[in-house]
mmCIF file of C-alpha atoms and ligand atoms in Angstrom:
data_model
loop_
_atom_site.group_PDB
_atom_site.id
_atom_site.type_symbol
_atom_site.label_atom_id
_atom_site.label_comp_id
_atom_site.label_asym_id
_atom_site.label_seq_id
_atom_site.Cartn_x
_atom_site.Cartn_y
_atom_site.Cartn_z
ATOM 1 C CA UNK A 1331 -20.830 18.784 57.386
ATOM 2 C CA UNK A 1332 -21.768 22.537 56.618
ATOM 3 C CA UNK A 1333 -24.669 23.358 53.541
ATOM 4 C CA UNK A 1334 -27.810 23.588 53.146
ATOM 5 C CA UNK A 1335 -30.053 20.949 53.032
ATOM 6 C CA UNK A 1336 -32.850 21.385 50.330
ATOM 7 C CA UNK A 1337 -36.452 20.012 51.012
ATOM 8 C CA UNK A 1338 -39.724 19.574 47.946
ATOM 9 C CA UNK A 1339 -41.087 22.770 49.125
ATOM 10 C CA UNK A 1340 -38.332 24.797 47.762
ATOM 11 C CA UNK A 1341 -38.278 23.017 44.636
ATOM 12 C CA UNK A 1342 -41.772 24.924 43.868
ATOM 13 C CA UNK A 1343 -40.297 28.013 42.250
ATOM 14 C CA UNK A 1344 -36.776 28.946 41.171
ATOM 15 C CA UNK A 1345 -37.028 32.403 42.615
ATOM 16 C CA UNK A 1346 -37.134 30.438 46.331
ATOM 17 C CA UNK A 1347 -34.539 27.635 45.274
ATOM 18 C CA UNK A 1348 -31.971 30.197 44.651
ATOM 19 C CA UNK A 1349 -33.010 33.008 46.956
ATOM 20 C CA UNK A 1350 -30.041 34.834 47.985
ATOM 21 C CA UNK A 1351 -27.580 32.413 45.850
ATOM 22 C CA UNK A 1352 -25.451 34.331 43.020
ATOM 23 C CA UNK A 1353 -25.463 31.048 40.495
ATOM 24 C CA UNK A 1354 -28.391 29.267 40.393
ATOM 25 C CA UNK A 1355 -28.707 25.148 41.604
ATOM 26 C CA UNK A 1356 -28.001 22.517 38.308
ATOM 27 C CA UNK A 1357 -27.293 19.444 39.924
ATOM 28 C CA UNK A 1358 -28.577 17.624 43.326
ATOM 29 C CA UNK A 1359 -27.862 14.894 45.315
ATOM 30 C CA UNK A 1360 -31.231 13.163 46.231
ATOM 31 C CA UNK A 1361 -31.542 10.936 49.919
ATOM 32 C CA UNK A 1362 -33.358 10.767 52.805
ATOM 33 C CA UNK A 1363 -31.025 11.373 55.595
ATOM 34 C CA UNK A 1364 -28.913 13.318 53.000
ATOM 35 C CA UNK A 1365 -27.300 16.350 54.921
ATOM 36 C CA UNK A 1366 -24.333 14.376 55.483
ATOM 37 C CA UNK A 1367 -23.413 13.282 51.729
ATOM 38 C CA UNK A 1368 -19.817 14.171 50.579
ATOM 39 C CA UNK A 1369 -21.116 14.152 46.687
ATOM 40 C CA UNK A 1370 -21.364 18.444 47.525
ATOM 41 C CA UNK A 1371 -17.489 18.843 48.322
ATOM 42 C CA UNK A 1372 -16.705 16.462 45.529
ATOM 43 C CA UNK A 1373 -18.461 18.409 42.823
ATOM 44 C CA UNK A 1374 -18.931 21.353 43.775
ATOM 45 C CA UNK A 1375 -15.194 22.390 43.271
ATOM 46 C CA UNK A 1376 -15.267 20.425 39.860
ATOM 47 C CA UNK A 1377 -18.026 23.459 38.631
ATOM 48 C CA UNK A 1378 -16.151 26.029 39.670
ATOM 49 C CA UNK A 1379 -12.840 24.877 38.364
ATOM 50 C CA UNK A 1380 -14.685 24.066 34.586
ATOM 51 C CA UNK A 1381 -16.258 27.385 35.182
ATOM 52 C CA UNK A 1382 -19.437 25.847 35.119
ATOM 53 C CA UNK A 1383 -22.042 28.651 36.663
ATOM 54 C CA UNK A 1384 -24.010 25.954 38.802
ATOM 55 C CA UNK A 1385 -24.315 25.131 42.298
ATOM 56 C CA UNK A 1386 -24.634 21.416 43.729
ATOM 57 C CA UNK A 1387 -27.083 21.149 46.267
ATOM 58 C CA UNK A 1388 -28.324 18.927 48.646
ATOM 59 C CA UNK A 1389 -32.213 17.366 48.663
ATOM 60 C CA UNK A 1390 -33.739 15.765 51.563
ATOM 61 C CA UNK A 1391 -36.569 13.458 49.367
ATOM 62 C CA UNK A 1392 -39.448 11.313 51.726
ATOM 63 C CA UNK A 1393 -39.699 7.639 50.649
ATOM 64 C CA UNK A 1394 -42.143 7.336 47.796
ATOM 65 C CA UNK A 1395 -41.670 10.974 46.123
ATOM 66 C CA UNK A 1396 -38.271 10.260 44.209
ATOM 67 C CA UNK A 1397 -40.214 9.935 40.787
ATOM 68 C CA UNK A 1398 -41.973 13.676 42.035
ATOM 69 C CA UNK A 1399 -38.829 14.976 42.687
ATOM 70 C CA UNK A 1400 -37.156 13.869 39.631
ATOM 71 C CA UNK A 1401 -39.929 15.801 38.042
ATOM 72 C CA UNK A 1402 -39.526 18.953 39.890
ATOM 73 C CA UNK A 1403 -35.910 19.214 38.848
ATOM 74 C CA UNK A 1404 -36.260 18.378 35.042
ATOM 75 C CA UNK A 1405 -39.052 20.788 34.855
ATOM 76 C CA UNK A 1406 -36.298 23.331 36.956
ATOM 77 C CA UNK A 1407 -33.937 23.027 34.018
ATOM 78 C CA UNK A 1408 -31.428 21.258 35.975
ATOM 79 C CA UNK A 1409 -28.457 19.024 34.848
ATOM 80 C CA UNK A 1410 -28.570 16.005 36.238
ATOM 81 C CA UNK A 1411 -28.592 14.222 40.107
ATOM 82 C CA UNK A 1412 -27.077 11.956 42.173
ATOM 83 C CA UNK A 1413 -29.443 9.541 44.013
ATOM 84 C CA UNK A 1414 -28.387 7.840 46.923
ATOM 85 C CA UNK A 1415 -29.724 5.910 49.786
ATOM 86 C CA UNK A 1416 -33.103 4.757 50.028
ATOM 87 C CA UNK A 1417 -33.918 5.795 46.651
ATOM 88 C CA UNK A 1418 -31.835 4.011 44.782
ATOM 89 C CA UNK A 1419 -34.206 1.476 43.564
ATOM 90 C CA UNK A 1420 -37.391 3.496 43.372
ATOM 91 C CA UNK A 1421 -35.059 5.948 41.055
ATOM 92 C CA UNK A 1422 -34.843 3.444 38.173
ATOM 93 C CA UNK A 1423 -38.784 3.347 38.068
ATOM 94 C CA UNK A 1424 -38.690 6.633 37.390
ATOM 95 C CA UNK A 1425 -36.695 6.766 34.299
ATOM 96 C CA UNK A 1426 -37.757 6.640 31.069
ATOM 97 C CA UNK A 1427 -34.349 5.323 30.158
ATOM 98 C CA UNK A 1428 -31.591 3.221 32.093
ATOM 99 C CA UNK A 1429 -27.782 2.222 31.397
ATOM 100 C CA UNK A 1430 -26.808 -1.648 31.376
ATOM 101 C CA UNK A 1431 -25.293 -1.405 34.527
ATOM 102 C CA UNK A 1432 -28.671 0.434 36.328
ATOM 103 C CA UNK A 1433 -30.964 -1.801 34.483
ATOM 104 C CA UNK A 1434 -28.210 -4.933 35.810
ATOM 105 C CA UNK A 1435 -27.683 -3.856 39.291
ATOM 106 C CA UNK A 1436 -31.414 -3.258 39.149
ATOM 107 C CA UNK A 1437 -30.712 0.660 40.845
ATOM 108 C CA UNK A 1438 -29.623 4.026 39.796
ATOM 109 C CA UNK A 1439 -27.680 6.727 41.374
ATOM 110 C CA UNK A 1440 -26.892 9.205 38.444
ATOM 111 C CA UNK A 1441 -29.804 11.309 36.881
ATOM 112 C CA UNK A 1442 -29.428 12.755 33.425
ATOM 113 C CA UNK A 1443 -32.192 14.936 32.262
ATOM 114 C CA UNK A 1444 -32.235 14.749 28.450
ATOM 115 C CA UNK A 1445 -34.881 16.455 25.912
ATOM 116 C CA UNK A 1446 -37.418 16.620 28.776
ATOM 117 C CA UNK A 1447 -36.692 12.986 29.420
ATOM 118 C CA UNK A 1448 -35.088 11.141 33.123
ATOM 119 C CA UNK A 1449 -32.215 8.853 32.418
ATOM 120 C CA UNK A 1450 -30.551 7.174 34.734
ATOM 121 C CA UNK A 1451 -27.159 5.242 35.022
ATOM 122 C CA UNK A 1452 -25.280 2.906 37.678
ATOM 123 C CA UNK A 1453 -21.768 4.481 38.720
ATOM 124 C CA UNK A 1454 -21.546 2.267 41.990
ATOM 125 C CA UNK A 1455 -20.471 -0.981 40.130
ATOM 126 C CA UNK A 1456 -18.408 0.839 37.720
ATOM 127 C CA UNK A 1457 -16.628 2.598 40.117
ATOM 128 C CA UNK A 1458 -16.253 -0.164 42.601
ATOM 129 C CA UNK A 1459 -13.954 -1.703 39.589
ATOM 130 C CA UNK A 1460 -12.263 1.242 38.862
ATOM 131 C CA UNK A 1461 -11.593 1.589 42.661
ATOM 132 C CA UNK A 1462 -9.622 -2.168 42.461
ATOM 133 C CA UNK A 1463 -7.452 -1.379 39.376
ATOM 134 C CA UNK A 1464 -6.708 2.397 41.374
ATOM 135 C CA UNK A 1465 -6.118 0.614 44.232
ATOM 136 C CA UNK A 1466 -4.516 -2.973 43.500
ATOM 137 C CA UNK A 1467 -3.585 -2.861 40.042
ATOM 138 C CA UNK A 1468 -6.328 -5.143 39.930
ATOM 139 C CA UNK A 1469 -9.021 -6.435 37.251
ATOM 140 C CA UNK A 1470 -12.226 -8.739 38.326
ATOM 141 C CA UNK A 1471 -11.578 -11.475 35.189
ATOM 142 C CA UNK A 1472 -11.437 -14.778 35.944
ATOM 143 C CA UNK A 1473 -10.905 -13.619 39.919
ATOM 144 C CA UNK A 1474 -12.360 -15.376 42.890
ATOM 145 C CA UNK A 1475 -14.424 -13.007 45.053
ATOM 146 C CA UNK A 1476 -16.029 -12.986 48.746
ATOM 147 C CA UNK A 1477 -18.448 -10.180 49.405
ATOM 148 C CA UNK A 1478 -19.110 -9.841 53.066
ATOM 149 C CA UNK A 1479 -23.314 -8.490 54.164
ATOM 150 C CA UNK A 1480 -24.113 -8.878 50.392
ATOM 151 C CA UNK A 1481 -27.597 -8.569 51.538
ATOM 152 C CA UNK A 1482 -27.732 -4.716 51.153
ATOM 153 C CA UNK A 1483 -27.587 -2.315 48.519
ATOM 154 C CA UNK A 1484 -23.777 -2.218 48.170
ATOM 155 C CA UNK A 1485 -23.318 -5.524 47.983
ATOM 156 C CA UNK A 1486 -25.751 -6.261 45.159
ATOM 157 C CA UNK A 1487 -24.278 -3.444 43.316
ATOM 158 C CA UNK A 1488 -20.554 -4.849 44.191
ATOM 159 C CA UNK A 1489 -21.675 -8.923 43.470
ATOM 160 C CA UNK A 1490 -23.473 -7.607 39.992
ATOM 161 C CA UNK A 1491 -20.232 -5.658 38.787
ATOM 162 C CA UNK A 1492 -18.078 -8.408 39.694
ATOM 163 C CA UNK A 1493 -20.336 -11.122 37.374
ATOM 164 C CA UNK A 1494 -20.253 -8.363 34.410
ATOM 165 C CA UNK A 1495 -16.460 -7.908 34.840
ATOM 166 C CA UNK A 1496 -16.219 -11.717 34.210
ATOM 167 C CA UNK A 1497 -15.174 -12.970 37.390
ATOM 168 C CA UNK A 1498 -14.809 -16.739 37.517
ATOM 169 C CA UNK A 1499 -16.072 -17.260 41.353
ATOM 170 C CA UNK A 1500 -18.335 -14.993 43.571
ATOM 171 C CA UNK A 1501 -19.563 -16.696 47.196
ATOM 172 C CA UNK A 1502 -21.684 -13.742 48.760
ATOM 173 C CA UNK A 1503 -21.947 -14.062 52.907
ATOM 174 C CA UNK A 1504 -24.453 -12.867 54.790
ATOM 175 C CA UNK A 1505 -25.816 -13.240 58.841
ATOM 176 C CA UNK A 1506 -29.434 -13.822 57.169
ATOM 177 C CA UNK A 1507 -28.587 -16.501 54.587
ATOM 178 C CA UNK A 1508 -31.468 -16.213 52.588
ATOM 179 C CA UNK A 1509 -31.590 -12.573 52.010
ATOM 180 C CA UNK A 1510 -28.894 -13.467 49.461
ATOM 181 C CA UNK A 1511 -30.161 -16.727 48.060
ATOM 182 C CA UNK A 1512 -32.728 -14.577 45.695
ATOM 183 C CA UNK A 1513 -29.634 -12.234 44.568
ATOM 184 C CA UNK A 1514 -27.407 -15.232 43.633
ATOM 185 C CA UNK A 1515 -30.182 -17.126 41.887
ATOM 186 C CA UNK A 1516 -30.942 -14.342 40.265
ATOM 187 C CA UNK A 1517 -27.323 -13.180 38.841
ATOM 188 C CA UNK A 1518 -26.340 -16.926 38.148
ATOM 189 C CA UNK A 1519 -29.268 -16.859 35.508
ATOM 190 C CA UNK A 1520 -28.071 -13.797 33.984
ATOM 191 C CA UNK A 1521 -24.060 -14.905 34.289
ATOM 192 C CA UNK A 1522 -23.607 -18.088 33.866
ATOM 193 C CA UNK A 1523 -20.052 -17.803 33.360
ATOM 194 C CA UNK A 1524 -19.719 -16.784 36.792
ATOM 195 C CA UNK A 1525 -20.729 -19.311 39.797
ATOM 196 C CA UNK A 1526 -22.237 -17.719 42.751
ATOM 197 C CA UNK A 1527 -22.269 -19.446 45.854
ATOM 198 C CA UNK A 1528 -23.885 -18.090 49.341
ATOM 199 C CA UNK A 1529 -22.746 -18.866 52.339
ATOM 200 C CA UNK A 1530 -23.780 -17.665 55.963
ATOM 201 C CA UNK A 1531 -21.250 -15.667 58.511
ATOM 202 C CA UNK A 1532 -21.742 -18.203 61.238
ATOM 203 C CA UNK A 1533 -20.934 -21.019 58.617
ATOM 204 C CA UNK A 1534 -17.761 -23.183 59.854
ATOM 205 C CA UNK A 1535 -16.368 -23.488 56.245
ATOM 206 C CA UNK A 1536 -16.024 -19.605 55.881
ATOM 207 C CA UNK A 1537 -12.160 -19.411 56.661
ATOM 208 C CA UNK A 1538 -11.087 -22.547 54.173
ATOM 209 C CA UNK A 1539 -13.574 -20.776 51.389
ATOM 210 C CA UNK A 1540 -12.155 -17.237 52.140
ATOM 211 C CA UNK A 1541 -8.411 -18.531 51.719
ATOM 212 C CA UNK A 1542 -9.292 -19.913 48.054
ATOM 213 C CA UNK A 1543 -10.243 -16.082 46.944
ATOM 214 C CA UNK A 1544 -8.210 -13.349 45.851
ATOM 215 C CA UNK A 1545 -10.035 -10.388 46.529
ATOM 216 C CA UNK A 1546 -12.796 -10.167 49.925
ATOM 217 C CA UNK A 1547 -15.073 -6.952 49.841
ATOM 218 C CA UNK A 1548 -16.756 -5.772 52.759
ATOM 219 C CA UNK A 1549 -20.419 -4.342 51.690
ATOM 220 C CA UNK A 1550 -22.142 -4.757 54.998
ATOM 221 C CA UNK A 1551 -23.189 -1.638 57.064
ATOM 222 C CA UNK A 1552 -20.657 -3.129 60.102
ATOM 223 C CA UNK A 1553 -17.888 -0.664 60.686
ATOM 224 C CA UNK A 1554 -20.249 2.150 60.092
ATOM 225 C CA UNK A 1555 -19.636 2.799 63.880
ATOM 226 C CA UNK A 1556 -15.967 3.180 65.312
ATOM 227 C CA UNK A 1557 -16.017 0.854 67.617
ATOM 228 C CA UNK A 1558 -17.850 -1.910 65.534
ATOM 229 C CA UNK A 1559 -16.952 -4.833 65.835
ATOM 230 C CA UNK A 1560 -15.685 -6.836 62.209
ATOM 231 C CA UNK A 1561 -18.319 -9.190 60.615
ATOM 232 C CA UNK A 1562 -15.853 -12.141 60.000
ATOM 233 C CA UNK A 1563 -12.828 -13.324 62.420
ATOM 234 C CA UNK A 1564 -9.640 -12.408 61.616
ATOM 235 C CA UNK A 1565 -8.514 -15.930 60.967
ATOM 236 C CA UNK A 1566 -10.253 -14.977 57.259
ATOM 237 C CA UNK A 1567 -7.466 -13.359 55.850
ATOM 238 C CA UNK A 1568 -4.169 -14.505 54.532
ATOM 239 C CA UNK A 1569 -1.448 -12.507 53.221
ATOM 240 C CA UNK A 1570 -2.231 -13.256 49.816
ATOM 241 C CA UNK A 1571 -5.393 -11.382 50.263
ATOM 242 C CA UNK A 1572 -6.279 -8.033 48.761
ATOM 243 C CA UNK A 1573 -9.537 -6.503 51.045
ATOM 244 C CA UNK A 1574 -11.767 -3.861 50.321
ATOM 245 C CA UNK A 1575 -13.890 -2.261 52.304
ATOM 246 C CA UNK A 1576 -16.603 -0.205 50.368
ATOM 247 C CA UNK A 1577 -16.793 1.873 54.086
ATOM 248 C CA UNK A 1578 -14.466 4.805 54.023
ATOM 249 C CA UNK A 1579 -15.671 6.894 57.235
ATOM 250 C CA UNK A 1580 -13.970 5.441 60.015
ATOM 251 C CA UNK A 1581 -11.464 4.942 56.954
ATOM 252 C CA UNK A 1582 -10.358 1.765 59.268
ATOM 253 C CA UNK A 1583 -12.402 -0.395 60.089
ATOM 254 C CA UNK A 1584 -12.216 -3.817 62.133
ATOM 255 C CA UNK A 1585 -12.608 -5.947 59.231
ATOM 256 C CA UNK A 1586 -9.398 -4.207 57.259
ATOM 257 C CA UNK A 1587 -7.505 -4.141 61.101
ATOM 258 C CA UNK A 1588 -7.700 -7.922 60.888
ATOM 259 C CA UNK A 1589 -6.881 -8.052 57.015
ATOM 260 C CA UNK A 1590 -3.622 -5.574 58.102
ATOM 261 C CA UNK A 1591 -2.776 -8.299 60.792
ATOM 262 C CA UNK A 1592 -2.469 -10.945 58.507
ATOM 263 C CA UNK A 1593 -0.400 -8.779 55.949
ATOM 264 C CA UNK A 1594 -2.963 -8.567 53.128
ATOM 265 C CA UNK A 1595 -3.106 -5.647 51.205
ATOM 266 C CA UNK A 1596 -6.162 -3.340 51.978
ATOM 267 C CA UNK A 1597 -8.107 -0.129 50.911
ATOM 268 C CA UNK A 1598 -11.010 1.227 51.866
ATOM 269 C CA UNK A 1599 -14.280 2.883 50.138
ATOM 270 C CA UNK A 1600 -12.573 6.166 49.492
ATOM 271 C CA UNK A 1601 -11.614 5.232 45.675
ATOM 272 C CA UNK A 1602 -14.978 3.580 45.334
ATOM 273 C CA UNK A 1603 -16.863 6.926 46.176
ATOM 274 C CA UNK A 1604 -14.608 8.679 44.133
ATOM 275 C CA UNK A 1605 -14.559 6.688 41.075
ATOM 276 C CA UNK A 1606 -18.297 6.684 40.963
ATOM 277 C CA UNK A 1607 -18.461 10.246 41.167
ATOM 278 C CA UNK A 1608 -16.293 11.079 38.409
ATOM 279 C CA UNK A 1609 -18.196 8.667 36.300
ATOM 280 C CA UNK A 1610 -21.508 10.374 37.177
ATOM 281 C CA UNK A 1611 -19.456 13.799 36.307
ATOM 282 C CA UNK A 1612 -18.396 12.422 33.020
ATOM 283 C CA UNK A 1613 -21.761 11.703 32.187
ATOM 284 C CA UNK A 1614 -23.143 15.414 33.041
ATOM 285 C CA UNK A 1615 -20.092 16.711 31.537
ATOM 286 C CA UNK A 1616 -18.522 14.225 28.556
ATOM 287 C CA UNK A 1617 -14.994 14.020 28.838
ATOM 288 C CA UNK A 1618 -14.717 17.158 31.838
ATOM 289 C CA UNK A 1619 -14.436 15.551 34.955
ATOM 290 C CA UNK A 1620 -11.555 16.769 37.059
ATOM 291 C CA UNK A 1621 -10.140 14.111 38.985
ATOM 292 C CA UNK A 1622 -7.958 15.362 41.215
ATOM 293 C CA UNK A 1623 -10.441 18.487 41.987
ATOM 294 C CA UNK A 1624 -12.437 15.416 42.984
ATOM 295 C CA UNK A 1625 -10.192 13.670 45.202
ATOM 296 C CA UNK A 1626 -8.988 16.610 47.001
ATOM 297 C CA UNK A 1627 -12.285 18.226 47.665
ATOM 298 C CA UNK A 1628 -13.387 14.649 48.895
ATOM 299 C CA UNK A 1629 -10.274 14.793 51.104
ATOM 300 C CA UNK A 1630 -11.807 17.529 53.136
ATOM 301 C CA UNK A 1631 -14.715 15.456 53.957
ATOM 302 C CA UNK A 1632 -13.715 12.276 54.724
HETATM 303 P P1 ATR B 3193 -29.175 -1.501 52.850
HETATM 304 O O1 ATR B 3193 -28.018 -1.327 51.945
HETATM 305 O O2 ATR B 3193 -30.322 -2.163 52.153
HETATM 306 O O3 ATR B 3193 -29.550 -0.265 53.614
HETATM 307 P P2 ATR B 3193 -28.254 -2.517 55.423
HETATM 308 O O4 ATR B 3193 -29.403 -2.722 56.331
HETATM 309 O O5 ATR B 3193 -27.398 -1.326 55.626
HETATM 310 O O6 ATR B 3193 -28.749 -2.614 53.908
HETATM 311 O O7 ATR B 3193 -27.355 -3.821 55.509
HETATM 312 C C1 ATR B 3193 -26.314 -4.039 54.589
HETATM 313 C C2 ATR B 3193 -25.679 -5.352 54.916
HETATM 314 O O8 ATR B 3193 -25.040 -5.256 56.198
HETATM 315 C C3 ATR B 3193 -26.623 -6.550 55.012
HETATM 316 O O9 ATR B 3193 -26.012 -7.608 54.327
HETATM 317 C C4 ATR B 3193 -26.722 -6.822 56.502
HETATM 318 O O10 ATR B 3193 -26.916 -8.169 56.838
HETATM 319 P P3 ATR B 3193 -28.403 -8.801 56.943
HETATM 320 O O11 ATR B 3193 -28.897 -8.911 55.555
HETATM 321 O O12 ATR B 3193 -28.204 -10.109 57.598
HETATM 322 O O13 ATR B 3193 -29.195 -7.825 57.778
HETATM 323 C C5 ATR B 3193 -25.329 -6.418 56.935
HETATM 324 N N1 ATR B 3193 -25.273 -6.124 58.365
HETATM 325 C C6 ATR B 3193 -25.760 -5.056 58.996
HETATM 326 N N2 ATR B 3193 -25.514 -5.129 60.334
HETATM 327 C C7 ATR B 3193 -24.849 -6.292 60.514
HETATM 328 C C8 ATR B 3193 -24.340 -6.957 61.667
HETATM 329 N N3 ATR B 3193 -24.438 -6.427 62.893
HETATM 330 N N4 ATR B 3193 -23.707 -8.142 61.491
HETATM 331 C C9 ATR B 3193 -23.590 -8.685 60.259
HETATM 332 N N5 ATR B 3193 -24.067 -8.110 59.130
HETATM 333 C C10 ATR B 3193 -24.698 -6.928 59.261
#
């Protein structure tokens, strides 16, 4: 992907941030690798069609300086950011105020600077759920849910959204088994109107417990890579099935081959990186956020 990528030394001055740029940089998206996030197509195009006189740029930000960074850009005058991978977690340290769903999901990947002050907010989960009722028609209450490599950041973003939406069952799989025994302990305190169960991907009764749930999410980092291979057998799925994969580049992966094979219903991450997008928009910009602007400059990304 074409743009700039944006390092701490040019956040120094905003003569040398905007060298050479005719409207000056309001909103960032903060990683580390970051020159390949699609948040710049996605709202870039939503500025320019509000009229908004603001560039979107991209940051590259080392582990440990998110908090300095954050700094940098409120004392730039800018807007807000987007913080994404490995920073999510570090970001909500650095706030002086967090949403439910950031202070919940326990990260944040929308920056709000207001009177001098970082706040931060969790669009993941939200738009995760706004991704199934886009998608599949489909709300999370009283539903029985499998999330697939829960032991990352999607999936406790994903499993945390699911318990706040009410859902009556969530059985998070992972290969290591007890990187999501902490998660589930954790989120069955907080929900108890939700049982969590955890299960591991070499576990014989994954099939029989995978039949008995309506929706199966895909969070792991398998299927990244074309020719990955899927992280449960295809004799999971049943055509009853709706399967989402929160991957949307390849936009099909192994796991949703097999769920296609067994005539479930599939989508992949596309929706979920949209939806969380326009949420982060709406919260820059109250009530603005262009949708389809959104989806169509996504489009030429992914
Ligand atoms: P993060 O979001 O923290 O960067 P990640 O390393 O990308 O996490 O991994 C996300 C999820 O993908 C994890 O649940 C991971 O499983 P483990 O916790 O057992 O490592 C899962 N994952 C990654 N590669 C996998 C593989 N080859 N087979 C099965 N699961 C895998």
């Amino acid at each position: 992907m074409s743009g700039r990528v944006y390092t701490m030394e040019d956040l120094r001055s905003r003569e040398r941030l905007d060298d050479g740029c005719v409207k000056p940089a309001i909103l960032a998206v903060i990683g580390s690798p970051v020159s390949h996030s699609a948040s710049p197509p996605m709202h870039q195009p939503a500025l320019d069609e509000l009229g908004i006189e603001g560039r979107y740029i991209k940051l590259e930000v080392p582990v440990g300086r998110v908090a300095e960074a954050l700094q940098y850009l409120l004392d730039l005058g800018f807007v807000g950011a987007n913080v994404t991978v490995p920073h999510k977690f570090a970001a909500l340290d650095a706030c002086h105020q967090v949403d439910e769903a950031a202070r919940q999901i326990g990260a944040v990947n929308t920056i709000k600077f207001v009177d001098g002050e970082i706040h931060g907010w969790n669009t993941d989960g939200p738009g995760f759920a706004q991704a199934l009722r886009q998608e599949f028609s489909f709300d999370l209450l009283n539903r029985r849910v499998m999330i697939v490599g829960a032991g990352g950041g999607a999936g406790q973003a994903v499993a945390t959204q699911c318990a706040r939406d009410g859902a009556a069952r969530v059985v998070l799989v992972n290969r290591t088994v007890e990187k999501i025994e902490s998660l589930a302990t954790m989120l069955q305190k907080r929900f108890p109107q939700t049982s969590f169960h955890c299960l591991a991907l070499s576990d014989v009764q994954l099939d029989g417990v995978a039949r008995q749930c309506e929706l199966l999410v895909n969070t792991s980092s398998l299927g990244l890579r074309p020719d990955d291979a899927s992280p449960v057998s295809a004799s999971c799925f049943a055509a009853h099935h709706l399967v989402y994969d929160t991957i949307y580049k390849p936009p099909m992966t192994a796991f949703l081959r097999h769920a296609v094979m067994h005539q479930a219903t599939v989508a992949n991450g596309f929706s979920m990186l949209l939806h969380q997008g326009v949420y982060a928009f709406d919260i820059w910009y109250p009530g603005r956020a262009p949708l389809e602007t959104m989806r169509q400059g996504l489009r030429t990304v992914s």
